[in-house]
JSON list of C-alpha atoms in Angstrom, two decimals:
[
{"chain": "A", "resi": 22, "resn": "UNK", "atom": "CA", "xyz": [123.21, 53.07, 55.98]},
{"chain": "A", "resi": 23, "resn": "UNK", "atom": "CA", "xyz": [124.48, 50.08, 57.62]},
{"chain": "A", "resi": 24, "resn": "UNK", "atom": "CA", "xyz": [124.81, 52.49, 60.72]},
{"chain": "A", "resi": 25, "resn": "UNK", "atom": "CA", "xyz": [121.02, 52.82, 61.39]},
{"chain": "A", "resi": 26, "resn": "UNK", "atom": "CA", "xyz": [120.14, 49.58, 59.86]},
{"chain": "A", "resi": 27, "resn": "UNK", "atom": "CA", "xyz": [122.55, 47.90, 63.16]},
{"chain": "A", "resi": 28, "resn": "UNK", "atom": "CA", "xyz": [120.81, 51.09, 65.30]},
{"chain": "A", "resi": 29, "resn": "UNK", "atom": "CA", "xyz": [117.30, 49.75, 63.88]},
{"chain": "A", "resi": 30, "resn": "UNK", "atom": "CA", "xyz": [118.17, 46.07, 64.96]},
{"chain": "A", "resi": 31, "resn": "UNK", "atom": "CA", "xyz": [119.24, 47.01, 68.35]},
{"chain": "A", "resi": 32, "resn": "UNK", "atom": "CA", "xyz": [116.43, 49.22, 68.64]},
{"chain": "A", "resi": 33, "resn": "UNK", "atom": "CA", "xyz": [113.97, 46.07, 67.71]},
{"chain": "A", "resi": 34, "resn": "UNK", "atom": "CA", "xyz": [115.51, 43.52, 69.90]},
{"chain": "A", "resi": 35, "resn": "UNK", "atom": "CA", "xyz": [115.40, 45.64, 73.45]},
{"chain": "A", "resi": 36, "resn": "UNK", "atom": "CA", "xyz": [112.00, 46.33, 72.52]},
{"chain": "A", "resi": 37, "resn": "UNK", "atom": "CA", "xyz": [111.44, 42.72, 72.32]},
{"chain": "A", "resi": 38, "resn": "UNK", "atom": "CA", "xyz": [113.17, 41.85, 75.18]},
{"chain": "A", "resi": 39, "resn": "UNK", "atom": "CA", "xyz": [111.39, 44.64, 77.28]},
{"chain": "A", "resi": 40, "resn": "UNK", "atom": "CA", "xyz": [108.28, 43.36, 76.32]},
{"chain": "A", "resi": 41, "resn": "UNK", "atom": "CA", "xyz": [108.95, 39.77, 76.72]},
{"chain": "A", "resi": 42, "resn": "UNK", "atom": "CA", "xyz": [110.36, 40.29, 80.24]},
{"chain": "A", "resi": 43, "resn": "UNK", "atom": "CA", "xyz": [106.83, 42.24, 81.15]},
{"chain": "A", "resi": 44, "resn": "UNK", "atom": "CA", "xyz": [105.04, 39.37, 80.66]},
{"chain": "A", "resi": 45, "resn": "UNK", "atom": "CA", "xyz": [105.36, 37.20, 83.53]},
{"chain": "A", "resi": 46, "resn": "UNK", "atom": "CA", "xyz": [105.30, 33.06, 82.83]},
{"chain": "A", "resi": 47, "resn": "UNK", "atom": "CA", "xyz": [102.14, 31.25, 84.53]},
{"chain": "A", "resi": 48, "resn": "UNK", "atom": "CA", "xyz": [104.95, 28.86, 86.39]},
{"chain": "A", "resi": 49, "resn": "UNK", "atom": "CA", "xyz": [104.79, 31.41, 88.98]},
{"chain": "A", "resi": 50, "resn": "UNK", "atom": "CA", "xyz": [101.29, 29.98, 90.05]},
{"chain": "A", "resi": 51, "resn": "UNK", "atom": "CA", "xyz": [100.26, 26.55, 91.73]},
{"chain": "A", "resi": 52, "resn": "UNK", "atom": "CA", "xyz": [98.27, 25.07, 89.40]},
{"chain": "A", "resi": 53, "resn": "UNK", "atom": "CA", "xyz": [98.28, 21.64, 91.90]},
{"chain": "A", "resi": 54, "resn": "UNK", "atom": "CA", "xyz": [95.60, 24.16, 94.18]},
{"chain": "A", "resi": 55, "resn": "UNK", "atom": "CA", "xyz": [92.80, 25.37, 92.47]},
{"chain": "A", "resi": 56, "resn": "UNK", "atom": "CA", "xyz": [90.78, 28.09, 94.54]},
{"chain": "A", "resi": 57, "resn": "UNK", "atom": "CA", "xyz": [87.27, 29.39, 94.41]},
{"chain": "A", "resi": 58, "resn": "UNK", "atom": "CA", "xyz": [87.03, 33.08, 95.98]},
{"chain": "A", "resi": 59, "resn": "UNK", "atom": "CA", "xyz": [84.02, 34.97, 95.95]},
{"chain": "A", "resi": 60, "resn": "UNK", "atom": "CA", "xyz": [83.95, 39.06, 96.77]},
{"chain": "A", "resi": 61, "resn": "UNK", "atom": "CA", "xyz": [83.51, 42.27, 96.28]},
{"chain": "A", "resi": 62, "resn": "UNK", "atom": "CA", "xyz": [85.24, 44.30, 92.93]},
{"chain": "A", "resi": 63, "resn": "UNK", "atom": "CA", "xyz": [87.57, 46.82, 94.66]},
{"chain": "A", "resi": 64, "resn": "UNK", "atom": "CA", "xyz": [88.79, 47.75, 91.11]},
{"chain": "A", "resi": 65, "resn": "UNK", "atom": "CA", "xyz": [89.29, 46.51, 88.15]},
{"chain": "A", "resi": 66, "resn": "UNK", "atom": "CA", "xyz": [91.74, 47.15, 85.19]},
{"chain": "A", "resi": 67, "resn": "UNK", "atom": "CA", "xyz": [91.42, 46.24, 81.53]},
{"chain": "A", "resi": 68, "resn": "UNK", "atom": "CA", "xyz": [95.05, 46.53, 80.15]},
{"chain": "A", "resi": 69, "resn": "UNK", "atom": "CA", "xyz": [98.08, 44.88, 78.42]},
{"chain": "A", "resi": 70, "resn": "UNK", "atom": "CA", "xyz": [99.41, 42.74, 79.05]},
{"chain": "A", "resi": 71, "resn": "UNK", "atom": "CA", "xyz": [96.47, 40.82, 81.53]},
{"chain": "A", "resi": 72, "resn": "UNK", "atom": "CA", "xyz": [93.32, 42.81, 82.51]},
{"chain": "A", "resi": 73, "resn": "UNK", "atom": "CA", "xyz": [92.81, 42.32, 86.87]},
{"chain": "A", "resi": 74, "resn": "UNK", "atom": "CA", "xyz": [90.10, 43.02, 89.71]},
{"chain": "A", "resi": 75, "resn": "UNK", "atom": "CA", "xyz": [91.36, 43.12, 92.94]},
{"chain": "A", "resi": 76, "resn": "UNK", "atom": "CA", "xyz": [88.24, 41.77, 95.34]},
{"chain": "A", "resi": 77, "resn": "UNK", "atom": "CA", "xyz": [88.01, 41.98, 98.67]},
{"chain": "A", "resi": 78, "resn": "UNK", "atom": "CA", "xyz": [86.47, 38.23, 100.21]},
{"chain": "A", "resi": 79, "resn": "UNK", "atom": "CA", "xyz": [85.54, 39.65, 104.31]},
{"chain": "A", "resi": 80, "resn": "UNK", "atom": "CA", "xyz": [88.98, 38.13, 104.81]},
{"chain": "A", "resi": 81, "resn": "UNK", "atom": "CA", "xyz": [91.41, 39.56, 102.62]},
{"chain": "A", "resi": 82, "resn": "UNK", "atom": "CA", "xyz": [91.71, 41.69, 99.29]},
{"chain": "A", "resi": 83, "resn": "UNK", "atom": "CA", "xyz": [93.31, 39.24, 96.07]},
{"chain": "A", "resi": 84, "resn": "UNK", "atom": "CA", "xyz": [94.60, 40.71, 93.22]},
{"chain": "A", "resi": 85, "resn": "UNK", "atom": "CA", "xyz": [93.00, 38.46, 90.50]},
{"chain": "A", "resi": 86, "resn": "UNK", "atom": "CA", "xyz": [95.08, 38.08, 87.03]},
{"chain": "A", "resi": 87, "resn": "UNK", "atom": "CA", "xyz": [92.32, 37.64, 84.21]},
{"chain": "A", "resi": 88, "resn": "UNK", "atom": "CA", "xyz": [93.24, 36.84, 80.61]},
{"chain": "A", "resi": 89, "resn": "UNK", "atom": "CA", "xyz": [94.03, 40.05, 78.05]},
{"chain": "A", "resi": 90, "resn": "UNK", "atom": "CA", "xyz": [92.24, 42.44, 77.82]},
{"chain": "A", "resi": 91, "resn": "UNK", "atom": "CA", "xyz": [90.93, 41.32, 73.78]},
{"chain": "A", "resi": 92, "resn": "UNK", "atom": "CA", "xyz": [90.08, 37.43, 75.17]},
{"chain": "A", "resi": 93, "resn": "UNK", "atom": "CA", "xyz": [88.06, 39.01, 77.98]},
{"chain": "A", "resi": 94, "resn": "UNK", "atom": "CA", "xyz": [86.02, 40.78, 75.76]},
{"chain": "A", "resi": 95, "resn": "UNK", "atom": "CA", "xyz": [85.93, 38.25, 73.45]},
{"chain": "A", "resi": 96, "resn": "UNK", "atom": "CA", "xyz": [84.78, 35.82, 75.83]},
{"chain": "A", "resi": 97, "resn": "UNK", "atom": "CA", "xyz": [81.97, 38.57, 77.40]},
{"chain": "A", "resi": 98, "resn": "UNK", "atom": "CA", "xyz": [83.71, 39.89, 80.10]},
{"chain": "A", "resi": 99, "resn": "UNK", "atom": "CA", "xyz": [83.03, 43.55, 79.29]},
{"chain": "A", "resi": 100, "resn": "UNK", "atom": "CA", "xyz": [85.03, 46.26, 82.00]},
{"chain": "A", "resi": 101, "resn": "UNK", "atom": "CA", "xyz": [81.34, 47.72, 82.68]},
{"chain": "A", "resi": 102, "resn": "UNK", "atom": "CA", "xyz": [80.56, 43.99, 83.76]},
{"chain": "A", "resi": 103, "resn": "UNK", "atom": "CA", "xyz": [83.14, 44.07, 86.84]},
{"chain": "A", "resi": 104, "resn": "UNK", "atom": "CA", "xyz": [82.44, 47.59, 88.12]},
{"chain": "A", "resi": 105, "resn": "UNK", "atom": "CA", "xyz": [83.23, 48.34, 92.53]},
{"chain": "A", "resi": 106, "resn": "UNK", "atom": "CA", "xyz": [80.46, 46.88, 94.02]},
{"chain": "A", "resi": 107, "resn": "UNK", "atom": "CA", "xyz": [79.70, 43.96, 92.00]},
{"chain": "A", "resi": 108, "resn": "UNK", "atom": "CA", "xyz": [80.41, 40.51, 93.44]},
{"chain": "A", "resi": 109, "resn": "UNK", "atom": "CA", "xyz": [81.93, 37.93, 91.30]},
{"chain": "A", "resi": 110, "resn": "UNK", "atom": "CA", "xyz": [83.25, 34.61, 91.63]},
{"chain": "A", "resi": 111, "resn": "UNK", "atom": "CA", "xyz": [86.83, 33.02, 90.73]},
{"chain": "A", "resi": 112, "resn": "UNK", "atom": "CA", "xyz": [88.21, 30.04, 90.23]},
{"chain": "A", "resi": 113, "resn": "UNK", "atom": "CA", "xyz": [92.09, 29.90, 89.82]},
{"chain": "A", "resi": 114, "resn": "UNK", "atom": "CA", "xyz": [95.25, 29.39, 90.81]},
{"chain": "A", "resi": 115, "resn": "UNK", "atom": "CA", "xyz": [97.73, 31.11, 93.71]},
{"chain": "A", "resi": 116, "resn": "UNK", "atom": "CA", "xyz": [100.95, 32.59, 92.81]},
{"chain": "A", "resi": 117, "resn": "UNK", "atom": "CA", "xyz": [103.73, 30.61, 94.34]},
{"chain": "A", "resi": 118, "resn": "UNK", "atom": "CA", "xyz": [105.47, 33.53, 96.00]},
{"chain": "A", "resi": 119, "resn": "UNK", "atom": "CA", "xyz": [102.81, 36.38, 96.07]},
{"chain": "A", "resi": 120, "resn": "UNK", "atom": "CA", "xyz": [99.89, 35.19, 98.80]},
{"chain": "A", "resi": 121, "resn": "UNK", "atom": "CA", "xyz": [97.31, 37.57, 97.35]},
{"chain": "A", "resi": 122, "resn": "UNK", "atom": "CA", "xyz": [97.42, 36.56, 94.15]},
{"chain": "A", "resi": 123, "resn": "UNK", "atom": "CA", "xyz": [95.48, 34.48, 91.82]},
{"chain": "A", "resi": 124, "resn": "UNK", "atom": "CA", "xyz": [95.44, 33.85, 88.28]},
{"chain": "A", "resi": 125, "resn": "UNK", "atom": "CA", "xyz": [91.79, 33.31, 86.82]},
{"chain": "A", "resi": 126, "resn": "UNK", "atom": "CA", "xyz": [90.67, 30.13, 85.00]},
{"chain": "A", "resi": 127, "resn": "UNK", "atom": "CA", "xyz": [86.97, 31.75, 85.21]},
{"chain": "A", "resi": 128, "resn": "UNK", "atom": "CA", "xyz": [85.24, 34.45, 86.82]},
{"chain": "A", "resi": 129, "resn": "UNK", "atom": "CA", "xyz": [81.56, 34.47, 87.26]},
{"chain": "A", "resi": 130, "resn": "UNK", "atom": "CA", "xyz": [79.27, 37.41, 87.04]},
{"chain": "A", "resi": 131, "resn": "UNK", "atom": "CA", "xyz": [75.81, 37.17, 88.05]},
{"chain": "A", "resi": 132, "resn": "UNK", "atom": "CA", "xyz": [74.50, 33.64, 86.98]},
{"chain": "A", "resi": 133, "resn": "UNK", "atom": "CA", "xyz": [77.10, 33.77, 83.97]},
{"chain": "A", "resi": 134, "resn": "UNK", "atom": "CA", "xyz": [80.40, 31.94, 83.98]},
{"chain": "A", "resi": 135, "resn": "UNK", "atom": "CA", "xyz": [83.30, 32.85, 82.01]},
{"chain": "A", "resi": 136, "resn": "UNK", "atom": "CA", "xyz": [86.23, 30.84, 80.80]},
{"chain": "A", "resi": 137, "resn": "UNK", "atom": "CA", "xyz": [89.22, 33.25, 80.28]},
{"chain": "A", "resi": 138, "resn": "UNK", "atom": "CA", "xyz": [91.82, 30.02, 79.55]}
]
């Protein structure tokens, strides 16, 4: 008994660990440099941990963190919402390392802003 109860400890804390090393710190982005983007939705993904939209600007294509996927929906951000095609706005901050990145403050859809922090 005292076998599987160390086995079921071990088993909880690398799951723990695993899933706490997935989910990336926001000191990875410049929050000092706040940018607005506005584009195209290439695609878009609603899943743990953070749902994205990558959108394309004319310039470049950004890979845009948004909050998870619960607080999106939460907040109105449905996934039907942010479909290819549709352009949105959003206002956020650049990953350090990663130059296509940004993690969303707010995205704006149509004439409707939404705050994701």
């Amino acid at each position: 008994m005292r076998a599987y109860a160390r086995w079921l400890l071990a088993a909880v804390l690398w799951v723990s660990a695993s899933v706490s090393w997935a989910h990336h710190g926001w000191s990875a982005y410049d929050n000092q440099n706040e940018l607005t983007l506005t584009g195209t939705v290439v695609s878009a993904m609603f899943e743990w941990p953070h749902a994205e939209v990558v959108i394309d600007t004319g310039e470049q294509q950004w890979r845009v963190v948004l909050a998870p996927p619960t607080r999106t929906r939460t907040r109105g951000l449905l996934p039907e919402r942010v479909t290819p095609g549709v352009e949105v706005t959003v206002v956020g901050y650049p990953h350090r390392q990663i130059e296509d990145e940004l993690r969303a403050e707010r995205i704006i859809v149509g004439d409707e802003a939404i705050e994701l922090r």
